[in-house]
Amino acid sequence: MSEPTPPFQVVTETAEKRAFASAAAWPGWSRSGKDEALALEQLASYAPRYARVAAKAGLSFPERVTTADLEVVERTPGGSGTAFGVPGRVAEVDLHRVSSAEARRLTDIVIACWDVLADVVAAAPAELRKGPRGGGRDRDKVVAHVEESERSYARSIGIELPPTAPITAVRAEIVEVLGLNSDGSPLPGGAWTQRYAARRIAWHILDHAWEIEDRSEPHPG
């Protein structure tokens, strides 16, 4: 399979002190910066790490991307969520219809994100390196946070499960919903569209997988 050809279409959302850049067709490839330009730089710099996700999903992806390969196709004003550190704006591209083939691709990527998280967790120490002020969750608490967030995300796409349902059941339901074709409107019983749900869920998984990975390393020097 040949590598996708740049430019990669990107949507951005910008608040006063933070911006997000998210690849429209690649759920989870989403990074932030103090402004749009810095968010785009971060997005390009994470291509080698995202290539691992694409490979697990059986998709080709270049290991080197520059900002020249990124095309901003939509700009959305950010809000309090953006400022807090979440790509929280549903873009126009998130309202496009989803064919059965595209739904399968989206779910393959989300599943690959979970697989990457599992690999990272298996290789990480239980106690992660703390931040400069001693903050930051340790490994198992990061994983618990990801899982608890996914229970909330499931409700945003119309899934209702008992609070005691195992995370495997929650994820299976998420995969089932994301795997359906869609006209691009919010999913039945939920507030999110299928494309936005895939990129929001995938972003959160990878954001914390990469956090664990980075904080597993000793301080430089």
Coordinates of C-alpha atoms in Angstrom, one line a residue:
M1 CA 0.0 0.0 0.0
S2 CA 1.4 3.4 -1.0
E3 CA 1.8 6.2 1.5
P4 CA -0.8 8.9 1.6
T5 CA 0.2 11.9 -0.5
P6 CA 0.4 15.4 1.2
P7 CA -1.1 17.8 1.8
F8 CA -2.9 16.4 4.8
Q9 CA -6.1 18.3 5.5
V10 CA -6.1 19.8 9.0
V11 CA -8.8 21.6 11.0
T12 CA -7.8 24.1 13.8
E13 CA -9.5 25.6 16.7
T14 CA -7.9 28.6 18.4
A15 CA -8.6 30.1 21.9
E16 CA -6.7 33.1 23.4
K17 CA -3.7 31.1 24.7
R18 CA -4.0 27.7 23.0
A19 CA -4.8 26.2 19.6
F20 CA -5.3 22.6 18.4
A21 CA -4.5 21.2 15.0
S22 CA -6.2 18.0 14.0
A23 CA -5.8 15.9 10.9
A24 CA -9.3 15.5 9.4
A25 CA -8.8 12.0 8.1
W26 CA -6.5 10.6 10.8
P27 CA -8.2 10.3 14.2
G28 CA -5.8 10.9 17.1
W29 CA -3.3 12.9 15.1
S30 CA -4.0 16.1 17.0
R31 CA -1.7 18.4 18.9
S32 CA -1.8 21.7 20.6
G33 CA 0.4 24.8 20.9
K34 CA 0.1 28.4 22.1
D35 CA -1.1 29.4 18.6
E36 CA -2.1 27.9 15.3
A37 CA 1.5 27.9 13.9
L38 CA 2.9 26.2 16.9
A39 CA 0.1 23.6 17.0
L40 CA 0.9 22.8 13.3
E41 CA 4.6 22.4 14.2
Q42 CA 3.7 20.0 16.9
L43 CA 1.4 18.1 14.7
A44 CA 4.1 17.6 12.1
S45 CA 6.6 16.6 14.7
Y46 CA 4.4 13.8 16.0
A47 CA 4.1 12.1 12.6
P48 CA 6.8 9.5 13.5
R49 CA 4.8 8.5 16.6
Y50 CA 1.5 8.5 14.7
A51 CA 3.0 6.3 12.0
R52 CA 3.1 3.5 14.6
V53 CA -0.7 3.8 15.1
A54 CA -1.3 3.8 11.4
A55 CA 0.8 0.7 11.0
K56 CA -1.2 -1.2 13.7
A57 CA -4.3 -0.2 11.8
G58 CA -2.9 -1.7 8.6
L59 CA -2.5 1.7 7.0
S60 CA 0.5 3.4 5.4
F61 CA 1.7 6.7 6.8
P62 CA 4.9 8.7 6.3
E63 CA 7.3 8.9 9.1
R64 CA 8.3 12.4 8.2
V65 CA 5.9 15.3 7.7
T66 CA 6.6 19.0 7.6
T67 CA 4.3 21.9 8.1
A68 CA 4.4 22.4 4.4
D69 CA 2.6 19.1 4.1
L70 CA -0.3 20.4 6.2
E71 CA -3.2 22.3 4.7
V72 CA -5.6 24.1 7.0
V73 CA -9.0 23.6 5.4
E74 CA -11.1 24.9 8.3
R75 CA -10.5 27.3 11.2
T76 CA -12.9 27.3 14.2
P77 CA -12.9 29.7 17.2
G78 CA -11.9 27.8 20.3
G79 CA -13.7 27.9 23.6
S80 CA -13.1 27.1 27.3
G81 CA -12.4 23.5 26.4
T82 CA -9.7 24.5 23.9
A83 CA -8.1 26.7 26.5
F84 CA -8.3 23.9 29.0
G85 CA -6.5 21.5 26.6
V86 CA -9.2 19.6 24.8
P87 CA -10.0 19.7 21.0
G88 CA -13.6 20.3 21.8
R89 CA -15.0 21.9 18.7
V90 CA -17.0 19.9 16.1
A91 CA -15.8 21.1 12.7
E92 CA -17.7 21.2 9.4
V93 CA -15.6 18.2 8.2
D94 CA -17.0 16.2 11.1
L95 CA -20.4 16.5 9.6
H96 CA -19.6 14.7 6.4
R97 CA -21.3 11.4 5.8
V98 CA -19.4 8.2 6.7
S99 CA -19.5 5.2 4.3
S100 CA -19.2 1.6 5.6
A101 CA -15.6 1.5 4.4
E102 CA -14.7 4.7 6.0
A103 CA -16.4 3.6 9.3
R104 CA -14.3 0.5 9.2
R105 CA -11.2 2.6 8.7
L106 CA -12.1 4.9 11.6
T107 CA -12.7 2.0 14.0
D108 CA -9.4 0.3 12.9
I109 CA -7.6 3.5 13.9
V110 CA -9.3 3.8 17.2
I111 CA -8.6 0.1 18.0
A112 CA -4.9 0.7 17.0
C113 CA -4.8 3.6 19.5
W114 CA -5.9 1.3 22.3
D115 CA -3.3 -1.2 21.1
V116 CA -0.5 1.4 21.2
L117 CA -1.7 2.5 24.7
A118 CA -1.5 -1.2 25.9
D119 CA 2.0 -1.5 24.5
V120 CA 3.2 1.7 26.2
V121 CA 1.6 0.7 29.5
A122 CA 3.2 -2.8 29.4
A123 CA 6.6 -1.2 29.0
A124 CA 6.2 1.6 31.5
P125 CA 7.2 1.6 35.2
A126 CA 4.4 1.9 37.7
E127 CA 5.8 5.2 39.0
L128 CA 6.2 7.8 36.3
R129 CA 8.6 10.8 36.3
K130 CA 7.0 13.8 38.0
G131 CA 6.8 17.2 36.5
P132 CA 9.0 20.1 37.6
R133 CA 6.6 20.8 40.5
G134 CA 6.1 17.2 41.5
G135 CA 2.8 16.8 39.7
G136 CA 1.4 14.1 37.4
R137 CA -0.4 10.8 37.8
D138 CA 1.4 7.5 37.9
R139 CA 0.8 4.9 35.2
D140 CA -2.2 3.1 36.6
K141 CA -4.0 6.3 37.5
V142 CA -3.5 7.6 33.9
V143 CA -5.0 4.3 32.6
A144 CA -7.9 4.6 35.0
H145 CA -8.5 8.2 33.8
V146 CA -8.5 7.1 30.1
E147 CA -11.0 4.4 30.9
E148 CA -13.3 6.6 33.0
S149 CA -13.3 9.2 30.2
E150 CA -14.3 6.6 27.7
R151 CA -17.4 5.8 29.8
S152 CA -18.3 9.4 29.5
Y153 CA -17.5 9.5 25.8
A154 CA -19.7 6.4 25.2
R155 CA -22.7 8.4 26.6
S156 CA -21.8 11.2 24.1
I157 CA -22.5 8.7 21.2
G158 CA -25.7 7.3 22.7
I159 CA -24.3 4.3 24.6
E160 CA -25.9 3.5 27.9
L161 CA -24.2 0.9 30.1
P162 CA -24.2 0.3 33.8
P163 CA -21.3 2.0 35.7
T164 CA -20.0 -1.4 36.6
A165 CA -19.7 -2.6 33.0
P166 CA -16.1 -3.7 32.3
I167 CA -14.1 -1.4 30.0
T168 CA -13.9 -4.2 27.4
A169 CA -17.7 -4.0 27.1
V170 CA -17.6 -0.2 26.8
R171 CA -15.0 -0.3 24.1
A172 CA -16.8 -3.0 22.2
E173 CA -19.9 -0.8 22.2
I174 CA -17.9 2.2 21.0
V175 CA -16.4 0.1 18.2
E176 CA -19.9 -1.1 17.2
V177 CA -21.3 2.5 17.0
L178 CA -18.3 3.9 15.2
G179 CA -18.4 1.0 12.8
L180 CA -21.8 2.0 11.4
N181 CA -22.3 4.1 8.3
S182 CA -23.7 7.6 9.0
D183 CA -25.1 10.6 7.3
G184 CA -22.9 12.8 9.4
S185 CA -25.5 14.1 11.9
P186 CA -25.1 13.5 15.7
L187 CA -25.3 9.8 16.5
P188 CA -28.7 8.6 17.8
G189 CA -29.0 9.4 21.5
G190 CA -25.8 11.3 21.6
A191 CA -24.3 14.7 21.0
W192 CA -21.3 13.9 18.9
T193 CA -21.0 13.0 15.2
Q194 CA -19.2 9.9 14.2
R195 CA -16.1 11.6 12.8
Y196 CA -15.7 13.9 15.8
A197 CA -16.2 11.0 18.2
A198 CA -13.5 9.0 16.5
R199 CA -11.0 11.9 16.6
R200 CA -11.8 12.9 20.1
I201 CA -11.6 9.4 21.5
A202 CA -8.4 8.6 19.6
W203 CA -6.8 11.9 20.6
H204 CA -7.4 11.2 24.3
I205 CA -6.0 7.7 24.1
L206 CA -2.8 8.8 22.3
D207 CA -2.4 12.0 24.3
H208 CA -2.1 9.8 27.5
A209 CA -0.2 7.0 25.8
W210 CA 2.5 9.5 24.7
E211 CA 2.4 11.1 28.2
I212 CA 3.2 7.8 29.8
E213 CA 5.9 7.1 27.2
D214 CA 7.5 10.5 27.8
R215 CA 7.3 10.3 31.6
S216 CA 8.8 6.8 31.6
E217 CA 12.1 8.3 30.6
P218 CA 14.5 9.8 33.2
H219 CA 15.0 13.6 33.3
P220 CA 17.6 14.6 30.6
G221 CA 21.0 15.3 32.1

